[in-house]
Amino acid sequence: MAHRAIWSLLACLLFLTYQKQLRETFALIKNRRTFSLLALTSLLLSLNWGIYIWSVSVDRVVEAALGYYITPLVAVTFGVGVLKEHLRKYQLISVILATIGVVILTVAYGRLPWIAIGLAVSWGSYSLIKKHLNAGALQTLSIETLVAIIPNATYLIYLLSKNEAEFGQDVGFSLALVSAGLFTVVPLLMFNAATTRLPLTITGLLQYITPTIMFLVGIFVFNEELKVSKLLGFVFIWSALAFLGTDLVKSSRSANQGRN
């Protein structure tokens, strides 16, 4: 995670320089309220990255996939509880189905699926705060990684002092660590470009691709066990997402008809 933050910052600086956005980014840093909020989102982002990396290292990829599946549902819950938005019929059904699914998975796991909940809540909270920031994604990510670089760089320096650092020991592994920066920043830029070119319904439904790939990798690559009880829980989650996707399509059509 430390390398991801450091190389992401360097990648962000390169893109900021190329797009001539350095001055605007420094202006955001000088704004006390904006910087304070970005320091908080930096903490949430680091927490999300840390939970995800740990879940992969202990062969809990399927549970991590669950976290990203229920993230949109957490966002809906935050919208109601924090932003005082009203639930539409399909949204209410999706929340009920997701709650049942999480309860089933809790019983199936014999514990609360805290990896999934941690990922969903941290990313949902991150998105909620970012909703109130009037700034570009590249600029905000640059500041977030800048805040995170202090503890991460300190940790890497500590490893170097103890001769425990892996970086530089193997060329292939070192290049993989460096590439983490590009693999973090480039998809973000591509997603931002897509949001200006694609309908909201498409970009909203595309967010389910990542957890689906994670789920399949967990089952077929890491050979994680998927009992019938766990599969039943996922069926409820997938059903909830189907209703949420339907609501997204219906609301988008209504908005388009209203504009026409």
PDB file of C-alpha atoms in Angstrom:
ATOM      1  CA  MET A   1       0.000   0.000   0.000  1.00  0.00           C
ATOM      2  CA  ALA A   2       2.893   2.342   0.767  1.00  0.00           C
ATOM      3  CA  HIS A   3       4.302   1.922  -2.726  1.00  0.00           C
ATOM      4  CA  ARG A   4       0.857   2.407  -4.255  1.00  0.00           C
ATOM      5  CA  ALA A   5       0.458   5.770  -2.509  1.00  0.00           C
ATOM      6  CA  ILE A   6       3.952   6.998  -3.399  1.00  0.00           C
ATOM      7  CA  TRP A   7       3.914   5.986  -7.056  1.00  0.00           C
ATOM      8  CA  SER A   8       0.326   7.213  -7.413  1.00  0.00           C
ATOM      9  CA  LEU A   9       1.448  10.653  -6.236  1.00  0.00           C
ATOM     10  CA  LEU A  10       4.277  10.730  -8.773  1.00  0.00           C
ATOM     11  CA  ALA A  11       1.882   9.643 -11.530  1.00  0.00           C
ATOM     12  CA  CYS A  12      -0.595  12.328 -10.462  1.00  0.00           C
ATOM     13  CA  LEU A  13       2.121  14.999 -10.574  1.00  0.00           C
ATOM     14  CA  LEU A  14       3.058  13.941 -14.103  1.00  0.00           C
ATOM     15  CA  PHE A  15      -0.550  14.147 -15.289  1.00  0.00           C
ATOM     16  CA  LEU A  16      -1.118  17.447 -13.457  1.00  0.00           C
ATOM     17  CA  THR A  17       1.938  18.906 -15.158  1.00  0.00           C
ATOM     18  CA  TYR A  18       0.818  17.622 -18.553  1.00  0.00           C
ATOM     19  CA  GLN A  19      -2.698  19.013 -18.093  1.00  0.00           C
ATOM     20  CA  LYS A  20      -1.381  22.266 -16.564  1.00  0.00           C
ATOM     21  CA  GLN A  21      -3.414  21.864 -13.367  1.00  0.00           C
ATOM     22  CA  LEU A  22      -0.648  22.343 -10.790  1.00  0.00           C
ATOM     23  CA  ARG A  23      -1.706  25.899  -9.934  1.00  0.00           C
ATOM     24  CA  GLU A  24      -5.331  24.875  -9.328  1.00  0.00           C
ATOM     25  CA  THR A  25      -4.153  21.985  -7.163  1.00  0.00           C
ATOM     26  CA  PHE A  26      -1.994  24.253  -4.974  1.00  0.00           C
ATOM     27  CA  ALA A  27      -5.009  26.548  -4.582  1.00  0.00           C
ATOM     28  CA  LEU A  28      -7.003  23.616  -3.180  1.00  0.00           C
ATOM     29  CA  ILE A  29      -4.212  22.867  -0.700  1.00  0.00           C
ATOM     30  CA  LYS A  30      -4.320  26.464   0.552  1.00  0.00           C
ATOM     31  CA  ASN A  31      -8.069  26.229   1.177  1.00  0.00           C
ATOM     32  CA  ARG A  32      -8.286  25.067   4.804  1.00  0.00           C
ATOM     33  CA  ARG A  33     -11.753  23.488   4.545  1.00  0.00           C
ATOM     34  CA  THR A  34     -10.974  21.664   1.313  1.00  0.00           C
ATOM     35  CA  PHE A  35      -7.623  20.404   2.572  1.00  0.00           C
ATOM     36  CA  SER A  36      -9.186  19.184   5.843  1.00  0.00           C
ATOM     37  CA  LEU A  37     -11.835  17.227   3.949  1.00  0.00           C
ATOM     38  CA  LEU A  38      -9.214  15.763   1.615  1.00  0.00           C
ATOM     39  CA  ALA A  39      -7.100  14.733   4.603  1.00  0.00           C
ATOM     40  CA  LEU A  40     -10.140  12.824   5.865  1.00  0.00           C
ATOM     41  CA  THR A  41     -10.803  11.234   2.459  1.00  0.00           C
ATOM     42  CA  SER A  42      -7.112  10.309   2.302  1.00  0.00           C
ATOM     43  CA  LEU A  43      -7.537   8.384   5.558  1.00  0.00           C
ATOM     44  CA  LEU A  44     -10.654   6.636   4.231  1.00  0.00           C
ATOM     45  CA  LEU A  45      -8.935   5.809   0.942  1.00  0.00           C
ATOM     46  CA  SER A  46      -5.926   4.366   2.766  1.00  0.00           C
ATOM     47  CA  LEU A  47      -8.253   2.313   4.954  1.00  0.00           C
ATOM     48  CA  ASN A  48     -10.041   0.986   1.859  1.00  0.00           C
ATOM     49  CA  TRP A  49      -6.767   0.102   0.122  1.00  0.00           C
ATOM     50  CA  GLY A  50      -5.411  -1.530   3.270  1.00  0.00           C
ATOM     51  CA  ILE A  51      -8.476  -3.723   3.823  1.00  0.00           C
ATOM     52  CA  TYR A  52      -8.508  -4.798   0.187  1.00  0.00           C
ATOM     53  CA  ILE A  53      -4.794  -5.652   0.073  1.00  0.00           C
ATOM     54  CA  TRP A  54      -5.082  -7.598   3.323  1.00  0.00           C
ATOM     55  CA  SER A  55      -8.142  -9.501   2.064  1.00  0.00           C
ATOM     56  CA  VAL A  56      -6.213 -10.683  -0.997  1.00  0.00           C
ATOM     57  CA  SER A  57      -3.215 -11.717   1.108  1.00  0.00           C
ATOM     58  CA  VAL A  58      -5.387 -13.938   3.338  1.00  0.00           C
ATOM     59  CA  ASP A  59      -7.447 -15.458   0.471  1.00  0.00           C
ATOM     60  CA  ARG A  60     -10.682 -13.592   1.116  1.00  0.00           C
ATOM     61  CA  VAL A  61     -11.161 -12.186  -2.370  1.00  0.00           C
ATOM     62  CA  VAL A  62     -14.802 -13.316  -2.548  1.00  0.00           C
ATOM     63  CA  GLU A  63     -15.612 -11.412   0.639  1.00  0.00           C
ATOM     64  CA  ALA A  64     -13.834  -8.366  -0.802  1.00  0.00           C
ATOM     65  CA  ALA A  65     -15.976  -8.712  -3.933  1.00  0.00           C
ATOM     66  CA  LEU A  66     -19.036  -8.679  -1.688  1.00  0.00           C
ATOM     67  CA  GLY A  67     -17.831  -5.361  -0.287  1.00  0.00           C
ATOM     68  CA  TYR A  68     -17.727  -3.741  -3.708  1.00  0.00           C
ATOM     69  CA  TYR A  69     -21.089  -5.289  -4.616  1.00  0.00           C
ATOM     70  CA  ILE A  70     -22.814  -3.681  -1.632  1.00  0.00           C
ATOM     71  CA  THR A  71     -21.019  -0.320  -1.971  1.00  0.00           C
ATOM     72  CA  PRO A  72     -23.805   1.175  -4.166  1.00  0.00           C
ATOM     73  CA  LEU A  73     -26.345   0.006  -1.591  1.00  0.00           C
ATOM     74  CA  VAL A  74     -24.357   1.679   1.187  1.00  0.00           C
ATOM     75  CA  ALA A  75     -24.353   4.840  -0.933  1.00  0.00           C
ATOM     76  CA  VAL A  76     -28.162   4.657  -1.122  1.00  0.00           C
ATOM     77  CA  THR A  77     -28.323   4.214   2.660  1.00  0.00           C
ATOM     78  CA  PHE A  78     -26.060   7.229   3.190  1.00  0.00           C
ATOM     79  CA  GLY A  79     -28.239   9.213   0.810  1.00  0.00           C
ATOM     80  CA  VAL A  80     -31.272   8.528   2.984  1.00  0.00           C
ATOM     81  CA  GLY A  81     -29.614   8.799   6.384  1.00  0.00           C
ATOM     82  CA  VAL A  82     -27.249  11.718   5.764  1.00  0.00           C
ATOM     83  CA  LEU A  83     -28.548  13.636   2.758  1.00  0.00           C
ATOM     84  CA  LYS A  84     -32.219  13.046   3.685  1.00  0.00           C
ATOM     85  CA  GLU A  85     -33.037  11.697   0.242  1.00  0.00           C
ATOM     86  CA  HIS A  86     -36.230   9.676  -0.231  1.00  0.00           C
ATOM     87  CA  LEU A  87     -36.072   6.031  -1.235  1.00  0.00           C
ATOM     88  CA  ARG A  88     -37.879   5.095  -4.405  1.00  0.00           C
ATOM     89  CA  LYS A  89     -39.724   1.763  -4.498  1.00  0.00           C
ATOM     90  CA  TYR A  90     -36.989  -0.235  -6.232  1.00  0.00           C
ATOM     91  CA  GLN A  91     -34.325   1.313  -4.010  1.00  0.00           C
ATOM     92  CA  LEU A  92     -36.240   0.237  -0.906  1.00  0.00           C
ATOM     93  CA  ILE A  93     -36.587  -3.305  -2.250  1.00  0.00           C
ATOM     94  CA  SER A  94     -32.855  -3.429  -3.025  1.00  0.00           C
ATOM     95  CA  VAL A  95     -31.926  -2.293   0.501  1.00  0.00           C
ATOM     96  CA  ILE A  96     -34.214  -4.927   2.056  1.00  0.00           C
ATOM     97  CA  LEU A  97     -32.819  -7.699  -0.168  1.00  0.00           C
ATOM     98  CA  ALA A  98     -29.229  -6.618   0.524  1.00  0.00           C
ATOM     99  CA  THR A  99     -29.868  -6.607   4.278  1.00  0.00           C
ATOM    100  CA  ILE A 100     -31.248 -10.149   4.069  1.00  0.00           C
ATOM    101  CA  GLY A 101     -28.218 -11.169   2.001  1.00  0.00           C
ATOM    102  CA  VAL A 102     -25.767  -9.748   4.536  1.00  0.00           C
ATOM    103  CA  VAL A 103     -27.608 -11.521   7.380  1.00  0.00           C
ATOM    104  CA  ILE A 104     -27.430 -14.834   5.482  1.00  0.00           C
ATOM    105  CA  LEU A 105     -23.714 -14.329   4.798  1.00  0.00           C
ATOM    106  CA  THR A 106     -23.097 -13.437   8.444  1.00  0.00           C
ATOM    107  CA  VAL A 107     -24.634 -16.756   9.488  1.00  0.00           C
ATOM    108  CA  ALA A 108     -22.765 -18.605   6.704  1.00  0.00           C
ATOM    109  CA  TYR A 109     -19.400 -17.119   7.672  1.00  0.00           C
ATOM    110  CA  GLY A 110     -20.104 -17.564  11.365  1.00  0.00           C
ATOM    111  CA  ARG A 111     -19.131 -13.932  11.844  1.00  0.00           C
ATOM    112  CA  LEU A 112     -19.913 -10.495  10.512  1.00  0.00           C
ATOM    113  CA  PRO A 113     -18.350 -10.121   7.011  1.00  0.00           C
ATOM    114  CA  TRP A 114     -16.328  -7.177   8.295  1.00  0.00           C
ATOM    115  CA  ILE A 115     -13.994  -7.098   5.273  1.00  0.00           C
ATOM    116  CA  ALA A 116     -16.967  -6.518   2.977  1.00  0.00           C
ATOM    117  CA  ILE A 117     -18.591  -4.038   5.342  1.00  0.00           C
ATOM    118  CA  GLY A 118     -15.288  -2.224   5.909  1.00  0.00           C
ATOM    119  CA  LEU A 119     -14.702  -1.852   2.167  1.00  0.00           C
ATOM    120  CA  ALA A 120     -18.269  -0.707   1.494  1.00  0.00           C
ATOM    121  CA  VAL A 121     -18.493   1.762   4.381  1.00  0.00           C
ATOM    122  CA  SER A 122     -15.029   3.255   3.814  1.00  0.00           C
ATOM    123  CA  TRP A 123     -15.683   3.767   0.089  1.00  0.00           C
ATOM    124  CA  GLY A 124     -19.243   4.959   0.696  1.00  0.00           C
ATOM    125  CA  SER A 125     -17.995   7.508   3.242  1.00  0.00           C
ATOM    126  CA  TYR A 126     -15.228   8.538   0.858  1.00  0.00           C
ATOM    127  CA  SER A 127     -17.746   9.113  -1.941  1.00  0.00           C
ATOM    128  CA  LEU A 128     -20.111  11.012   0.356  1.00  0.00           C
ATOM    129  CA  ILE A 129     -17.413  13.519   1.318  1.00  0.00           C
ATOM    130  CA  LYS A 130     -16.120  13.841  -2.243  1.00  0.00           C
ATOM    131  CA  LYS A 131     -19.680  14.705  -3.325  1.00  0.00           C
ATOM    132  CA  HIS A 132     -19.329  18.003  -1.447  1.00  0.00           C
ATOM    133  CA  LEU A 133     -15.989  18.941  -3.020  1.00  0.00           C
ATOM    134  CA  ASN A 134     -16.025  21.071  -6.127  1.00  0.00           C
ATOM    135  CA  ALA A 135     -12.735  19.847  -7.579  1.00  0.00           C
ATOM    136  CA  GLY A 136     -11.451  17.497 -10.242  1.00  0.00           C
ATOM    137  CA  ALA A 137     -10.772  13.846  -9.466  1.00  0.00           C
ATOM    138  CA  LEU A 138      -7.098  14.066 -10.469  1.00  0.00           C
ATOM    139  CA  GLN A 139      -6.533  17.124  -8.291  1.00  0.00           C
ATOM    140  CA  THR A 140      -8.194  15.597  -5.245  1.00  0.00           C
ATOM    141  CA  LEU A 141      -6.424  12.247  -5.664  1.00  0.00           C
ATOM    142  CA  SER A 142      -3.102  14.113  -5.882  1.00  0.00           C
ATOM    143  CA  ILE A 143      -3.733  15.834  -2.556  1.00  0.00           C
ATOM    144  CA  GLU A 144      -4.991  12.624  -0.947  1.00  0.00           C
ATOM    145  CA  THR A 145      -1.850  10.734  -1.927  1.00  0.00           C
ATOM    146  CA  LEU A 146       0.254  13.721  -0.823  1.00  0.00           C
ATOM    147  CA  VAL A 147      -1.280  13.480   2.656  1.00  0.00           C
ATOM    148  CA  ALA A 148      -0.795   9.705   2.703  1.00  0.00           C
ATOM    149  CA  ILE A 149       2.824   9.870   1.575  1.00  0.00           C
ATOM    150  CA  ILE A 150       4.132  10.995   4.976  1.00  0.00           C
ATOM    151  CA  PRO A 151       3.290   7.815   6.961  1.00  0.00           C
ATOM    152  CA  ASN A 152       3.919   5.585   3.940  1.00  0.00           C
ATOM    153  CA  ALA A 153       7.339   7.074   3.188  1.00  0.00           C
ATOM    154  CA  THR A 154       8.233   6.819   6.883  1.00  0.00           C
ATOM    155  CA  TYR A 155       7.308   3.132   6.831  1.00  0.00           C
ATOM    156  CA  LEU A 156       9.423   2.456   3.729  1.00  0.00           C
ATOM    157  CA  ILE A 157      12.399   4.306   5.225  1.00  0.00           C
ATOM    158  CA  TYR A 158      12.032   2.145   8.330  1.00  0.00           C
ATOM    159  CA  LEU A 159      12.088  -1.018   6.192  1.00  0.00           C
ATOM    160  CA  LEU A 160      15.177   0.224   4.365  1.00  0.00           C
ATOM    161  CA  SER A 161      16.939   0.890   7.670  1.00  0.00           C
ATOM    162  CA  LYS A 162      16.201  -2.702   8.710  1.00  0.00           C
ATOM    163  CA  ASN A 163      17.207  -4.115   5.303  1.00  0.00           C
ATOM    164  CA  GLU A 164      13.702  -5.554   4.996  1.00  0.00           C
ATOM    165  CA  ALA A 165      12.574  -3.625   1.909  1.00  0.00           C
ATOM    166  CA  GLU A 166      11.621  -5.748  -1.108  1.00  0.00           C
ATOM    167  CA  PHE A 167      11.951  -2.863  -3.569  1.00  0.00           C
ATOM    168  CA  GLY A 168      15.125  -3.136  -5.627  1.00  0.00           C
ATOM    169  CA  GLN A 169      15.685  -6.801  -4.817  1.00  0.00           C
ATOM    170  CA  ASP A 170      14.008  -8.051  -7.993  1.00  0.00           C
ATOM    171  CA  VAL A 171      13.553  -6.058 -11.203  1.00  0.00           C
ATOM    172  CA  GLY A 172      10.182  -7.564 -12.109  1.00  0.00           C
ATOM    173  CA  PHE A 173       8.756  -7.107  -8.626  1.00  0.00           C
ATOM    174  CA  SER A 174      10.072  -3.547  -8.416  1.00  0.00           C
ATOM    175  CA  LEU A 175       8.484  -2.660 -11.755  1.00  0.00           C
ATOM    176  CA  ALA A 176       5.202  -4.137 -10.535  1.00  0.00           C
ATOM    177  CA  LEU A 177       5.321  -1.854  -7.488  1.00  0.00           C
ATOM    178  CA  VAL A 178       6.059   1.193  -9.648  1.00  0.00           C
ATOM    179  CA  SER A 179       3.219   0.310 -12.025  1.00  0.00           C
ATOM    180  CA  ALA A 180       0.775   0.443  -9.098  1.00  0.00           C
ATOM    181  CA  GLY A 181       0.780   4.210  -9.499  1.00  0.00           C
ATOM    182  CA  LEU A 182      -0.305   4.079 -13.125  1.00  0.00           C
ATOM    183  CA  PHE A 183      -2.850   1.337 -12.443  1.00  0.00           C
ATOM    184  CA  THR A 184      -4.393   3.625  -9.825  1.00  0.00           C
ATOM    185  CA  VAL A 185      -4.426   6.912 -11.739  1.00  0.00           C
ATOM    186  CA  VAL A 186      -5.079   5.856 -15.354  1.00  0.00           C
ATOM    187  CA  PRO A 187      -8.382   3.999 -14.654  1.00  0.00           C
ATOM    188  CA  LEU A 188      -9.556   7.037 -12.693  1.00  0.00           C
ATOM    189  CA  LEU A 189      -8.854   9.352 -15.624  1.00  0.00           C
ATOM    190  CA  MET A 190     -10.516   6.924 -18.027  1.00  0.00           C
ATOM    191  CA  PHE A 191     -13.595   6.701 -15.802  1.00  0.00           C
ATOM    192  CA  ASN A 192     -13.838  10.496 -15.611  1.00  0.00           C
ATOM    193  CA  ALA A 193     -13.582  10.684 -19.395  1.00  0.00           C
ATOM    194  CA  ALA A 194     -16.278   8.020 -19.738  1.00  0.00           C
ATOM    195  CA  THR A 195     -18.709   9.863 -17.457  1.00  0.00           C
ATOM    196  CA  THR A 196     -18.739  12.813 -19.852  1.00  0.00           C
ATOM    197  CA  ARG A 197     -19.363  10.598 -22.882  1.00  0.00           C
ATOM    198  CA  LEU A 198     -21.659   7.816 -21.654  1.00  0.00           C
ATOM    199  CA  PRO A 199     -25.173   7.909 -20.173  1.00  0.00           C
ATOM    200  CA  LEU A 200     -25.405   7.735 -16.388  1.00  0.00           C
ATOM    201  CA  THR A 201     -27.138   4.355 -16.623  1.00  0.00           C
ATOM    202  CA  ILE A 202     -24.156   2.839 -18.430  1.00  0.00           C
ATOM    203  CA  THR A 203     -21.524   4.224 -16.048  1.00  0.00           C
ATOM    204  CA  GLY A 204     -23.675   3.194 -13.087  1.00  0.00           C
ATOM    205  CA  LEU A 205     -24.043  -0.388 -14.275  1.00  0.00           C
ATOM    206  CA  LEU A 206     -20.368  -0.667 -15.269  1.00  0.00           C
ATOM    207  CA  GLN A 207     -19.358  -0.394 -11.607  1.00  0.00           C
ATOM    208  CA  TYR A 208     -20.494  -3.997 -11.122  1.00  0.00           C
ATOM    209  CA  ILE A 209     -17.812  -5.311 -13.487  1.00  0.00           C
ATOM    210  CA  THR A 210     -14.996  -4.992 -10.926  1.00  0.00           C
ATOM    211  CA  PRO A 211     -16.601  -7.042  -8.114  1.00  0.00           C
ATOM    212  CA  THR A 212     -17.788  -9.620 -10.651  1.00  0.00           C
ATOM    213  CA  ILE A 213     -14.221 -10.117 -11.881  1.00  0.00           C
ATOM    214  CA  MET A 214     -13.019 -10.279  -8.267  1.00  0.00           C
ATOM    215  CA  PHE A 215     -15.683 -12.870  -7.453  1.00  0.00           C
ATOM    216  CA  LEU A 216     -14.692 -15.057 -10.413  1.00  0.00           C
ATOM    217  CA  VAL A 217     -10.977 -14.717  -9.606  1.00  0.00           C
ATOM    218  CA  GLY A 218     -11.619 -15.690  -5.993  1.00  0.00           C
ATOM    219  CA  ILE A 219     -13.541 -18.819  -7.035  1.00  0.00           C
ATOM    220  CA  PHE A 220     -11.605 -20.013 -10.079  1.00  0.00           C
ATOM    221  CA  VAL A 221      -8.069 -18.672  -9.508  1.00  0.00           C
ATOM    222  CA  PHE A 222      -7.672 -18.677  -5.726  1.00  0.00           C
ATOM    223  CA  ASN A 223     -10.018 -21.675  -5.325  1.00  0.00           C
ATOM    224  CA  GLU A 224     -11.924 -20.122  -2.442  1.00  0.00           C
ATOM    225  CA  GLU A 225     -14.748 -22.257  -1.100  1.00  0.00           C
ATOM    226  CA  LEU A 226     -18.296 -21.128  -1.900  1.00  0.00           C
ATOM    227  CA  LYS A 227     -20.843 -23.048   0.127  1.00  0.00           C
ATOM    228  CA  VAL A 228     -24.507 -23.130  -0.847  1.00  0.00           C
ATOM    229  CA  SER A 229     -25.376 -20.903   2.123  1.00  0.00           C
ATOM    230  CA  LYS A 230     -22.881 -18.251   0.972  1.00  0.00           C
ATOM    231  CA  LEU A 231     -24.118 -18.527  -2.603  1.00  0.00           C
ATOM    232  CA  LEU A 232     -27.665 -17.929  -1.336  1.00  0.00           C
ATOM    233  CA  GLY A 233     -26.488 -14.745   0.344  1.00  0.00           C
ATOM    234  CA  PHE A 234     -24.866 -13.582  -2.886  1.00  0.00           C
ATOM    235  CA  VAL A 235     -28.106 -14.339  -4.781  1.00  0.00           C
ATOM    236  CA  PHE A 236     -29.916 -11.867  -2.519  1.00  0.00           C
ATOM    237  CA  ILE A 237     -27.145  -9.299  -3.084  1.00  0.00           C
ATOM    238  CA  TRP A 238     -27.298  -9.778  -6.860  1.00  0.00           C
ATOM    239  CA  SER A 239     -31.096  -9.492  -6.753  1.00  0.00           C
ATOM    240  CA  ALA A 240     -30.746  -6.243  -4.812  1.00  0.00           C
ATOM    241  CA  LEU A 241     -28.350  -4.913  -7.441  1.00  0.00           C
ATOM    242  CA  ALA A 242     -30.770  -5.925 -10.198  1.00  0.00           C
ATOM    243  CA  PHE A 243     -33.494  -3.805  -8.587  1.00  0.00           C
ATOM    244  CA  LEU A 244     -31.031  -0.954  -8.053  1.00  0.00           C
ATOM    245  CA  GLY A 245     -29.960  -1.134 -11.694  1.00  0.00           C
ATOM    246  CA  THR A 246     -33.597  -1.142 -12.807  1.00  0.00           C
ATOM    247  CA  ASP A 247     -34.235   1.942 -10.694  1.00  0.00           C
ATOM    248  CA  LEU A 248     -31.215   3.624 -12.266  1.00  0.00           C
ATOM    249  CA  VAL A 249     -32.516   2.933 -15.772  1.00  0.00           C
ATOM    250  CA  LYS A 250     -36.048   4.103 -14.925  1.00  0.00           C
ATOM    251  CA  SER A 251     -34.893   7.322 -13.232  1.00  0.00           C
ATOM    252  CA  SER A 252     -32.537   8.091 -16.116  1.00  0.00           C
ATOM    253  CA  ARG A 253     -35.348   7.649 -18.655  1.00  0.00           C
ATOM    254  CA  SER A 254     -37.649   9.877 -16.609  1.00  0.00           C
ATOM    255  CA  ALA A 255     -34.966  12.566 -16.430  1.00  0.00           C
ATOM    256  CA  ASN A 256     -34.399  12.409 -20.190  1.00  0.00           C
ATOM    257  CA  GLN A 257     -38.139  12.658 -20.876  1.00  0.00           C
ATOM    258  CA  GLY A 258     -38.332  15.646 -18.539  1.00  0.00           C
ATOM    259  CA  ARG A 259     -35.576  17.445 -20.446  1.00  0.00           C
ATOM    260  CA  ASN A 260     -37.261  16.683 -23.765  1.00  0.00           C
TER     261      ASN A 260
END
